[in-house]
mmCIF file of C-alpha atoms and ligand atoms in Angstrom:
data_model
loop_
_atom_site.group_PDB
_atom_site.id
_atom_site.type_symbol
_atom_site.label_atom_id
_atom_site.label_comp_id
_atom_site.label_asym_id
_atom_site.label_seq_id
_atom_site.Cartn_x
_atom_site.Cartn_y
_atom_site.Cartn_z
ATOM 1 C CA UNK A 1 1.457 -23.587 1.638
ATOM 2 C CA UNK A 2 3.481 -24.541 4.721
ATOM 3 C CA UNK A 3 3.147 -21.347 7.477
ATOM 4 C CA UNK A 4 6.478 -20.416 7.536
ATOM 5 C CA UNK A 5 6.488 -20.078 3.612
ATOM 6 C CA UNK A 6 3.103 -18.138 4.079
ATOM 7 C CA UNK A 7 4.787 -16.379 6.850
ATOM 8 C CA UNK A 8 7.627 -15.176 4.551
ATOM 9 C CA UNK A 9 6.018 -14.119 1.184
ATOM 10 C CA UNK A 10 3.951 -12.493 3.782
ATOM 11 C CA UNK A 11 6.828 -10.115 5.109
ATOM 12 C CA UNK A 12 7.975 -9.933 1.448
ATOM 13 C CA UNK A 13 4.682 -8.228 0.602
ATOM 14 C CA UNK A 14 4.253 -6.004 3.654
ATOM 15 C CA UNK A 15 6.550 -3.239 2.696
ATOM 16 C CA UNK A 16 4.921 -2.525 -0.364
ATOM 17 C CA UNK A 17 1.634 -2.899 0.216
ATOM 18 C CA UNK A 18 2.221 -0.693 3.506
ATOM 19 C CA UNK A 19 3.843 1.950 1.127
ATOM 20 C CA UNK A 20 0.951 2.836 -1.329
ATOM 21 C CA UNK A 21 -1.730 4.242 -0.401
ATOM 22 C CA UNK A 22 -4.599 2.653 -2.202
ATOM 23 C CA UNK A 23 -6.734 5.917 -2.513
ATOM 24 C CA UNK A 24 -4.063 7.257 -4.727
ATOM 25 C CA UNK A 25 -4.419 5.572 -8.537
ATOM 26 C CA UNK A 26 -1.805 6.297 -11.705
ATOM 27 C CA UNK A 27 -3.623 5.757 -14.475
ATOM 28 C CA UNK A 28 -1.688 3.957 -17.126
ATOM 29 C CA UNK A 29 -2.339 7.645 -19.511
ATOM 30 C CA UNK A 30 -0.712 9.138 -17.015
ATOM 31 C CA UNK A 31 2.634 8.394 -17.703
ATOM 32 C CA UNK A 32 4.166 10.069 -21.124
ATOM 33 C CA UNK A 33 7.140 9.411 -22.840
ATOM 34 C CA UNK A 34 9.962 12.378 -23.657
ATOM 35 C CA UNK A 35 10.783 13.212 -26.571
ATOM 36 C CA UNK A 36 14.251 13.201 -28.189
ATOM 37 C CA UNK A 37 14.611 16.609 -27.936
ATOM 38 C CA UNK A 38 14.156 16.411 -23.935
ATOM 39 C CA UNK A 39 15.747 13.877 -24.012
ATOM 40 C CA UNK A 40 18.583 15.496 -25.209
ATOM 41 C CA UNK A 41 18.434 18.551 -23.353
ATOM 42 C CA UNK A 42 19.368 17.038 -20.357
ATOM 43 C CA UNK A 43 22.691 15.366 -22.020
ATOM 44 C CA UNK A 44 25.409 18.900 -20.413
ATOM 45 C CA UNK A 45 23.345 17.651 -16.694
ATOM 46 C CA UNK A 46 24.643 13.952 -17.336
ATOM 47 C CA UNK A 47 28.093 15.067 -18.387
ATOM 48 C CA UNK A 48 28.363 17.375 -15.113
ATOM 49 C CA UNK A 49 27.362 14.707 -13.039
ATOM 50 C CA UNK A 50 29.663 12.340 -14.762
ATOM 51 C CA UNK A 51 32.325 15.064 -14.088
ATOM 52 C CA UNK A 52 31.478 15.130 -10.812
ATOM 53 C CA UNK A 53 33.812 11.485 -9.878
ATOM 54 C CA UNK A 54 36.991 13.484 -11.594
ATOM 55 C CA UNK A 55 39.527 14.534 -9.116
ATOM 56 C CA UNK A 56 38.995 18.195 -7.803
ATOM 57 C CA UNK A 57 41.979 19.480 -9.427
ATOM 58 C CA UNK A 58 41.118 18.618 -12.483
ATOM 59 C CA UNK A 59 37.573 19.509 -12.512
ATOM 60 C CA UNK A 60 39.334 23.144 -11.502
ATOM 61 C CA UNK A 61 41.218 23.482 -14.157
ATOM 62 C CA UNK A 62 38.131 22.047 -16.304
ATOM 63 C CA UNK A 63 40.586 19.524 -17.469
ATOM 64 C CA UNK A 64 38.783 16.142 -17.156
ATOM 65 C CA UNK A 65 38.659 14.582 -20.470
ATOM 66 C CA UNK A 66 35.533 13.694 -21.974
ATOM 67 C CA UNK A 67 33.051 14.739 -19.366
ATOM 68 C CA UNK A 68 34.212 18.154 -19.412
ATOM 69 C CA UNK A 69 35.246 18.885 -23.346
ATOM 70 C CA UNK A 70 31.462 17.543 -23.420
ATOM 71 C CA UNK A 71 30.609 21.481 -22.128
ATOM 72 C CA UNK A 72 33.222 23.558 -22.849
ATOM 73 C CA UNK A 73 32.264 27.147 -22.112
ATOM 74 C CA UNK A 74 31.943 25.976 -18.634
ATOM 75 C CA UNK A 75 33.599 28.336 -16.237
ATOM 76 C CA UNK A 76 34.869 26.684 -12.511
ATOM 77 C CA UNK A 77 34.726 28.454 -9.369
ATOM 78 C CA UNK A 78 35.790 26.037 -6.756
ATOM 79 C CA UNK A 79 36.054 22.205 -6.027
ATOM 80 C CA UNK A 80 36.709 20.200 -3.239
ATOM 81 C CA UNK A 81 36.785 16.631 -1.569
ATOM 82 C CA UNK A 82 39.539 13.503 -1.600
ATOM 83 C CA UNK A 83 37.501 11.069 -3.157
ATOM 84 C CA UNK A 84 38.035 9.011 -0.401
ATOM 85 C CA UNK A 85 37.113 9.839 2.803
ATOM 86 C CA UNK A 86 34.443 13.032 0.864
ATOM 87 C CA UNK A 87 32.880 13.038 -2.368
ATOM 88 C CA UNK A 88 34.597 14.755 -5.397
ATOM 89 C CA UNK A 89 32.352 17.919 -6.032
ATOM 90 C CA UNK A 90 33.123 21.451 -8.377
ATOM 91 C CA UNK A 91 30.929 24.747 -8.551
ATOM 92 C CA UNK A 92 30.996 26.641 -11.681
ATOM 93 C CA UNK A 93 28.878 28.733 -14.138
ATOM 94 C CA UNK A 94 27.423 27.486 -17.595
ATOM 95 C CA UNK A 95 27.345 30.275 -19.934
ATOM 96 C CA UNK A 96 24.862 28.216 -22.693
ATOM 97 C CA UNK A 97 22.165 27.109 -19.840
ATOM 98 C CA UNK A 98 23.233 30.344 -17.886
ATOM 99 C CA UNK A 99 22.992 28.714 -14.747
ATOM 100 C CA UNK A 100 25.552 28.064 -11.707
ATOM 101 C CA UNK A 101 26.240 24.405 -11.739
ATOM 102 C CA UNK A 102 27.218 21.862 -9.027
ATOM 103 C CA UNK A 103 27.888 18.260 -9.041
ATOM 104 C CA UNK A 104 28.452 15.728 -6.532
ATOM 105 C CA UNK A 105 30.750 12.757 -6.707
ATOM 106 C CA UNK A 106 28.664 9.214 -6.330
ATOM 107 C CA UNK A 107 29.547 5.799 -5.702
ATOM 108 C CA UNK A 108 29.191 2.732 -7.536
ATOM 109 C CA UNK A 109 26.990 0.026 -6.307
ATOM 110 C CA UNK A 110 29.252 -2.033 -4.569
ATOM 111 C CA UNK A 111 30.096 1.032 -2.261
ATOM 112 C CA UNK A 112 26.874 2.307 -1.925
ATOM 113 C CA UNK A 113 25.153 -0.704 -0.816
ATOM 114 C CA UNK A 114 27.259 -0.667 2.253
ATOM 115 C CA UNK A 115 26.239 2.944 3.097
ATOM 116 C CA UNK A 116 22.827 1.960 2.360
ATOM 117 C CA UNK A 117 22.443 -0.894 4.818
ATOM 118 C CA UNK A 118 24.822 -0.572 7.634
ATOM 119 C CA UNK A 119 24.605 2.937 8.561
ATOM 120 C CA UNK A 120 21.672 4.005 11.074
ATOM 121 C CA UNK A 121 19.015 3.303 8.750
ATOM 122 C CA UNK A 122 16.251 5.687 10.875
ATOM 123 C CA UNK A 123 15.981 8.486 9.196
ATOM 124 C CA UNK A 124 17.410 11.410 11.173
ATOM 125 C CA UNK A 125 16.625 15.112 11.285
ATOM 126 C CA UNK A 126 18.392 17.491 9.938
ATOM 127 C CA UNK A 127 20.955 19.726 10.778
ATOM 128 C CA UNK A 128 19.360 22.789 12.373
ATOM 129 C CA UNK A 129 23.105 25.162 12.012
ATOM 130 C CA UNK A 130 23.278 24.262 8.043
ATOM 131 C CA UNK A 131 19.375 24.016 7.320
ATOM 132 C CA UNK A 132 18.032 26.832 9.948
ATOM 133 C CA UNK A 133 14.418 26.513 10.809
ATOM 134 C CA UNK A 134 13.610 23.456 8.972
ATOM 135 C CA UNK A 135 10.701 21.485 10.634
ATOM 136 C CA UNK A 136 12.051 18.531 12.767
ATOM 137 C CA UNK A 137 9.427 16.188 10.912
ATOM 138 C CA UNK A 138 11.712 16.132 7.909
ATOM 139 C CA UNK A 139 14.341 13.356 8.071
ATOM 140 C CA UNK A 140 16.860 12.034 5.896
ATOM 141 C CA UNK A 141 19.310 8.955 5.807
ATOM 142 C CA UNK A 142 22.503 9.515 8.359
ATOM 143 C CA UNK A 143 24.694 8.161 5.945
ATOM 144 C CA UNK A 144 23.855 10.889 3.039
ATOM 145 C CA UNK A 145 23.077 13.834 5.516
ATOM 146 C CA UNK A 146 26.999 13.309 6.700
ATOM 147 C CA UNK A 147 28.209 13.311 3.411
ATOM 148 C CA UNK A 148 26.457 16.681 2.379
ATOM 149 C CA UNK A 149 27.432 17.892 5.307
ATOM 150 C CA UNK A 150 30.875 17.784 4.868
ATOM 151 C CA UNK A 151 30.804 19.849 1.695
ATOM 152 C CA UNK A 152 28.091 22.346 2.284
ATOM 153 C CA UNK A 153 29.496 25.738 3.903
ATOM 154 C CA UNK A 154 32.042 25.451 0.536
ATOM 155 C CA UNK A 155 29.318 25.020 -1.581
ATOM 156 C CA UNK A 156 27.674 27.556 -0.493
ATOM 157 C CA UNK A 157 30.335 30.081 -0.568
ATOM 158 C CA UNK A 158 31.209 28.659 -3.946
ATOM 159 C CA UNK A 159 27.618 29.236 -5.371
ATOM 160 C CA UNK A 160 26.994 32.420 -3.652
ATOM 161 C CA UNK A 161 29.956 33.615 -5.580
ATOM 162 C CA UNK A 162 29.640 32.626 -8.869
ATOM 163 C CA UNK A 163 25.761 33.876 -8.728
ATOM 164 C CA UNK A 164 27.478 37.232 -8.115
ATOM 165 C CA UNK A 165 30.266 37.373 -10.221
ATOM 166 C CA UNK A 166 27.701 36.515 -13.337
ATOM 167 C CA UNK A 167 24.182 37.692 -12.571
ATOM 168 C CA UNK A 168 22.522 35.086 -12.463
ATOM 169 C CA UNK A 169 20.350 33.638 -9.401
ATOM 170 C CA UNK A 170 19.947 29.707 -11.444
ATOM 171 C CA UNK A 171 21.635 27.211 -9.655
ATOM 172 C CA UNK A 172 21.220 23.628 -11.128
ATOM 173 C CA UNK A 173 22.890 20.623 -8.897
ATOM 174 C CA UNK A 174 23.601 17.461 -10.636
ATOM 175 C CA UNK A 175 24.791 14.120 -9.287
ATOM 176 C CA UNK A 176 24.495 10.246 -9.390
ATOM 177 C CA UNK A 177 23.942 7.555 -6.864
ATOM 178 C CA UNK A 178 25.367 9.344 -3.884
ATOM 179 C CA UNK A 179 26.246 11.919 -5.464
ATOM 180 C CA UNK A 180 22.639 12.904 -6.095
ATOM 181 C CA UNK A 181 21.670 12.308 -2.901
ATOM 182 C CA UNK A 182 24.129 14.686 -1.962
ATOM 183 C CA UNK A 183 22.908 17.390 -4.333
ATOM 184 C CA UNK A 184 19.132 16.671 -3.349
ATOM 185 C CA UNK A 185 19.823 17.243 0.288
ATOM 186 C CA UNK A 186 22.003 20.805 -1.246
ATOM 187 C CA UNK A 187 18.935 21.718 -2.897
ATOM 188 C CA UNK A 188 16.668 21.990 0.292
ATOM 189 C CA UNK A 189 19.989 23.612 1.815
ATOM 190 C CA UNK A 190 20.451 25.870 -0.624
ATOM 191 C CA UNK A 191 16.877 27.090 -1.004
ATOM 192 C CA UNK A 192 16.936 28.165 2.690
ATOM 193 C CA UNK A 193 20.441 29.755 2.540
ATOM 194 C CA UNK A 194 19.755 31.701 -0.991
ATOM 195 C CA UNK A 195 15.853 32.425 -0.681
ATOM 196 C CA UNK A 196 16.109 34.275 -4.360
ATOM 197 C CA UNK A 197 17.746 31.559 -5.948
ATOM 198 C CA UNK A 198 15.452 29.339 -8.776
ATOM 199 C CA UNK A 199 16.420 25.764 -8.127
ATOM 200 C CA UNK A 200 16.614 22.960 -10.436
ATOM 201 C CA UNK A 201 17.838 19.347 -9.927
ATOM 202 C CA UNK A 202 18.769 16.242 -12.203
ATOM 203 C CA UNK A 203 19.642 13.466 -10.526
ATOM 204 C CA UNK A 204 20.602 9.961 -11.825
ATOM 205 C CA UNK A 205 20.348 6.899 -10.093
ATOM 206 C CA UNK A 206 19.079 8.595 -6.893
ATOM 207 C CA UNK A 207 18.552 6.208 -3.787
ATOM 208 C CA UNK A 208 15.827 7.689 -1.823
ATOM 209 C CA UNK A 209 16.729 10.404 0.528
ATOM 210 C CA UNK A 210 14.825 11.385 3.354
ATOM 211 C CA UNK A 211 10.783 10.971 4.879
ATOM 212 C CA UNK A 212 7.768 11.256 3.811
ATOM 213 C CA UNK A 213 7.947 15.234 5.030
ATOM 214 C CA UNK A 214 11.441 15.509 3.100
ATOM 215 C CA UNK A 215 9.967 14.582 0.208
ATOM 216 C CA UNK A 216 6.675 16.395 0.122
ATOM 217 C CA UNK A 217 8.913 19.557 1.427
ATOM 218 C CA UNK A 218 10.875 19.403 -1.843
ATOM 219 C CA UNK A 219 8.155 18.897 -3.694
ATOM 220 C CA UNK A 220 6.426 21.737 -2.760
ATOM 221 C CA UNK A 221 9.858 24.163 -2.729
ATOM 222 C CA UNK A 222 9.020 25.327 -6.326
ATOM 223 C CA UNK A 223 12.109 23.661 -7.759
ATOM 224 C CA UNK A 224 12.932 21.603 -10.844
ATOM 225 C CA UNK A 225 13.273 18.264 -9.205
ATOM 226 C CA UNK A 226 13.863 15.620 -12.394
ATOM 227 C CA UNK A 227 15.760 11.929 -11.217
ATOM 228 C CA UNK A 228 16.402 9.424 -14.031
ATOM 229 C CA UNK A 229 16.578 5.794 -12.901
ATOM 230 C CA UNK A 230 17.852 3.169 -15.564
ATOM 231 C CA UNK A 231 16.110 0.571 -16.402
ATOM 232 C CA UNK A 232 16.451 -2.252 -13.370
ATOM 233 C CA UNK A 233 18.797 -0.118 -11.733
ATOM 234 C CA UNK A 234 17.762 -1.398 -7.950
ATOM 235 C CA UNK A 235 19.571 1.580 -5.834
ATOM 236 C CA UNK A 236 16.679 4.250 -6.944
ATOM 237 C CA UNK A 237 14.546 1.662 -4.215
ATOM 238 C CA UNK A 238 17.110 1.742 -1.423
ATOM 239 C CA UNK A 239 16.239 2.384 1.257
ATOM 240 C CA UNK A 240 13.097 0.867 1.117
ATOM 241 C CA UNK A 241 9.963 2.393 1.275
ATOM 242 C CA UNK A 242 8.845 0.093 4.839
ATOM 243 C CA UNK A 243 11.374 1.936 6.552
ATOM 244 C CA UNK A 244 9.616 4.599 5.690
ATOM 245 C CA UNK A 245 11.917 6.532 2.961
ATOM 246 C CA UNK A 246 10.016 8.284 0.273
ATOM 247 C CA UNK A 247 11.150 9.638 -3.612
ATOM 248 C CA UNK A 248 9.854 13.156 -4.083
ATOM 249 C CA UNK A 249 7.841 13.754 -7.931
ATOM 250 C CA UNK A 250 9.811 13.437 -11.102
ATOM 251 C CA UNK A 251 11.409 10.454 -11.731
ATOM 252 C CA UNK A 252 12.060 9.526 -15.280
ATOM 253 C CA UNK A 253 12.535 5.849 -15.724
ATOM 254 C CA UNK A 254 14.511 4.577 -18.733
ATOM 255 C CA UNK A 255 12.218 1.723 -20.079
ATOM 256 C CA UNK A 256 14.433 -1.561 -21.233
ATOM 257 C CA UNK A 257 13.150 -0.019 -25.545
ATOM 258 C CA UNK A 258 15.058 3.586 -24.335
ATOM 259 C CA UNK A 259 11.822 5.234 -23.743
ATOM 260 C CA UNK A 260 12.298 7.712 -21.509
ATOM 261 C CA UNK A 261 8.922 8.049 -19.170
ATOM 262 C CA UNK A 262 8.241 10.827 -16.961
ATOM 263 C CA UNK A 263 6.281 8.754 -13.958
ATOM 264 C CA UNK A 264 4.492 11.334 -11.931
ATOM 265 C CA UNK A 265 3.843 11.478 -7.860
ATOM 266 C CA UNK A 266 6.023 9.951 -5.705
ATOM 267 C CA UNK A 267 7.159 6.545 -6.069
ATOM 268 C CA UNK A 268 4.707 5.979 -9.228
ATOM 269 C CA UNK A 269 4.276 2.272 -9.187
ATOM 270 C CA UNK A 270 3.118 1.683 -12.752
ATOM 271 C CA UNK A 271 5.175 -1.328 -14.513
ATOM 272 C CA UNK A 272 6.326 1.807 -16.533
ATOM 273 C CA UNK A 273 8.434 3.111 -13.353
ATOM 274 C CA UNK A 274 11.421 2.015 -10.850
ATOM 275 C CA UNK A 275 8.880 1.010 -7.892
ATOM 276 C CA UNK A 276 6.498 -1.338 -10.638
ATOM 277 C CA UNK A 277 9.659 -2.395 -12.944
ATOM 278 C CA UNK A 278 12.237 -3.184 -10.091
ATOM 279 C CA UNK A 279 10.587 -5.309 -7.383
ATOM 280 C CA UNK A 280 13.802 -5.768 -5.269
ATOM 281 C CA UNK A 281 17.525 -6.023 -5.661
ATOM 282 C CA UNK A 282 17.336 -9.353 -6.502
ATOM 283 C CA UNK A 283 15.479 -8.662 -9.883
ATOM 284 C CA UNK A 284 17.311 -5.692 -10.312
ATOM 285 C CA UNK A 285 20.759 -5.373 -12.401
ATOM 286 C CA UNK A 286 23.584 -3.743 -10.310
ATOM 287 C CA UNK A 287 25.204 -2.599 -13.927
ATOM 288 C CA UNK A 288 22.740 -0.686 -15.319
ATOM 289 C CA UNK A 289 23.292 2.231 -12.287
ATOM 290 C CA UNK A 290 26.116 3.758 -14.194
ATOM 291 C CA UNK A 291 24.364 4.187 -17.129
ATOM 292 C CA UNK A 292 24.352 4.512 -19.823
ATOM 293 C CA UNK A 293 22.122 7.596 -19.930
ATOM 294 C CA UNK A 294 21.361 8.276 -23.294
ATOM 295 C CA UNK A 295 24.932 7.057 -24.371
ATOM 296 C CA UNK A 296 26.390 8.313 -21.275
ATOM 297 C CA UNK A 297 28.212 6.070 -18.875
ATOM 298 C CA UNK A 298 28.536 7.755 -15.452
ATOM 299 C CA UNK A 299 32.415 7.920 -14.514
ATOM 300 C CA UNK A 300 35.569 9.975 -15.057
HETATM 301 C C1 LIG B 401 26.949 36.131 -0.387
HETATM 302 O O1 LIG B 401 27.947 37.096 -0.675
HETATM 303 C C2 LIG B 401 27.609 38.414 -0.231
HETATM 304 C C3 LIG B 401 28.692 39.361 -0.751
HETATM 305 O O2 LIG B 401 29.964 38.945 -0.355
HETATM 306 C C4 LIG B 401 27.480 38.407 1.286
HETATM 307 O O3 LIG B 401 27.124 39.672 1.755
HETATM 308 C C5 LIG B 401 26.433 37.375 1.712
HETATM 309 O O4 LIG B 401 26.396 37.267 3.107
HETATM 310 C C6 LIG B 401 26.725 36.022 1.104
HETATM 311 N N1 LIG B 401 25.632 35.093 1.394
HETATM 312 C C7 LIG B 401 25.804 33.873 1.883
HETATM 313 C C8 LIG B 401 24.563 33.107 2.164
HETATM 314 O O5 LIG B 401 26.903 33.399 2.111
#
């Protein structure tokens, strides 16, 4: 093999091997599949983060079309954003899950990839006015860190609200692709802002957030932390893993038979999950990141 060959597959190889740890061992029993029924239970999460790209005004008036006729008890609080220059997002309550609910506005590939790659790709720390006291070893991507900053103090008010106005202290944040970056990086904000609230997540298509601290920290916050990746979708491995991003526990990965597999630890990389199935973009299929999601294609 000529060295500069060598020298490449080399540097192909490096981030991953770098990345797992070879004390830590999945054992192919490990991974179990879901069955239809929760598989089905999390259909009202992939129809509020499909609601999430609607325009604000109509989310507020829970007058969206499909994605919101697809839970129709739900009751809005607030929304926000241009869908331009900030993400689409709505706060609400869910009288069937009895939970407050908010969803983020994503991207689709093409404008993600951008965000991805060009912004300052170091992970930075965050925010110490919007997350108070949070260790400065926890970092996240720039990119997603400004765009949940932008939204937050509404959120906030929004959710703090509608926990009061119905008694309940369940807040569940949905998203996709950005959007569930968004609503992973609300979930660690939230937590510290609402200490009594119980905390679940579904995110779809998730890119990966934040450090190896971010993602142990949210895995150890005592929330419901579940992301479903598609298939070969390729953004769930952005940014990569060498530059030292991290998933935290609970990705799903929707096998290419529509198995869904529950993959535990953090960037499982059985042949069965994202980091085994999807070895880089270039293998990877840009179309399946919308979906669909157990019949659901992401969109408004
Ligand atoms: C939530 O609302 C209550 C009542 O208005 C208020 O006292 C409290 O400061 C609010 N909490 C947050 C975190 O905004």
């Amino acid at each position: 093999m000529p060295l500069l060959t060598f020298a490449v597959a080399l540097l192909a190889l490096l981030p991953a091997s770098q990345a797992l740890p070879a004390s830590i061992h999945y054992p192919r029993a490990s991974i179990s599949a879901l069955s239809t029924t929760q598989i089905s239970s999390f259909k009202p999460y992939t129809f509020y983060a499909s609601a999430g790209y609607c325009n604000a005004a109509k989310t507020l008036a829970w007058n969206c079309g499909a994605n919101c006729q697809a839970n129709p008890s739900f009751v809005p609080t607030a929304s926000g954003g241009d869908g331009d220059t900030s993400q689409f997002w709505f706060v609400g309550y869910d009288p069937t899950l009895d939970t407050v609910i908010v969803s983020h506005q994503g991207t689709h590939p093409e404008a993600i990839l951008p965000l991805i790659e060009d912004a300052d790709i170091v992970p930075e720390n965050l925010d110490s006015s919007l997350f108070p006291g949070i260790s400065s070893s926890l970092k996240a991507h720039s990119g997603f860190a400004d765009a949940q900053a932008k939204s937050a103090t509404q959120v906030l008010a929004a959710v703090n609200t509608t926990m009061l106005k119905h008694s309940t202290n369940k807040i569940t944040l949905v998203g996709h692709s950005l959007g569930a970056a968004i609503s992973l990086l609300d979930t660690v904000y939230l937590h510290l802002q609402l200490p009594s609230a119980a905390l679940s997540f579904v995110g779809y298509g998730l890119p990966r957030v934040g450090n190896q601290a971010f993602a142990d920290y949210v895995d150890a916050l005592g929330a419901s932390v579940t992301h479903i990746n598609n298939k070969e979708d390729f953004i769930p491995i952005l940014p990569g893993m060498f530059l030292g991003f991290v998933h935290p526990a609970g990705e799903v990965h929707i096998t290419d038979a529509n198995a869904w597999d529950a993959c535990p630890g953090q960037d499982n990389p059985s042949t069965q999950c994202t980091v085994g199935d999807v070895k880089s973009i270039f293998s990877g299929e840009e179309a399946d990141h919308d979906g669909p999601y157990d019949g659901v294609e992401i969109g408004c």
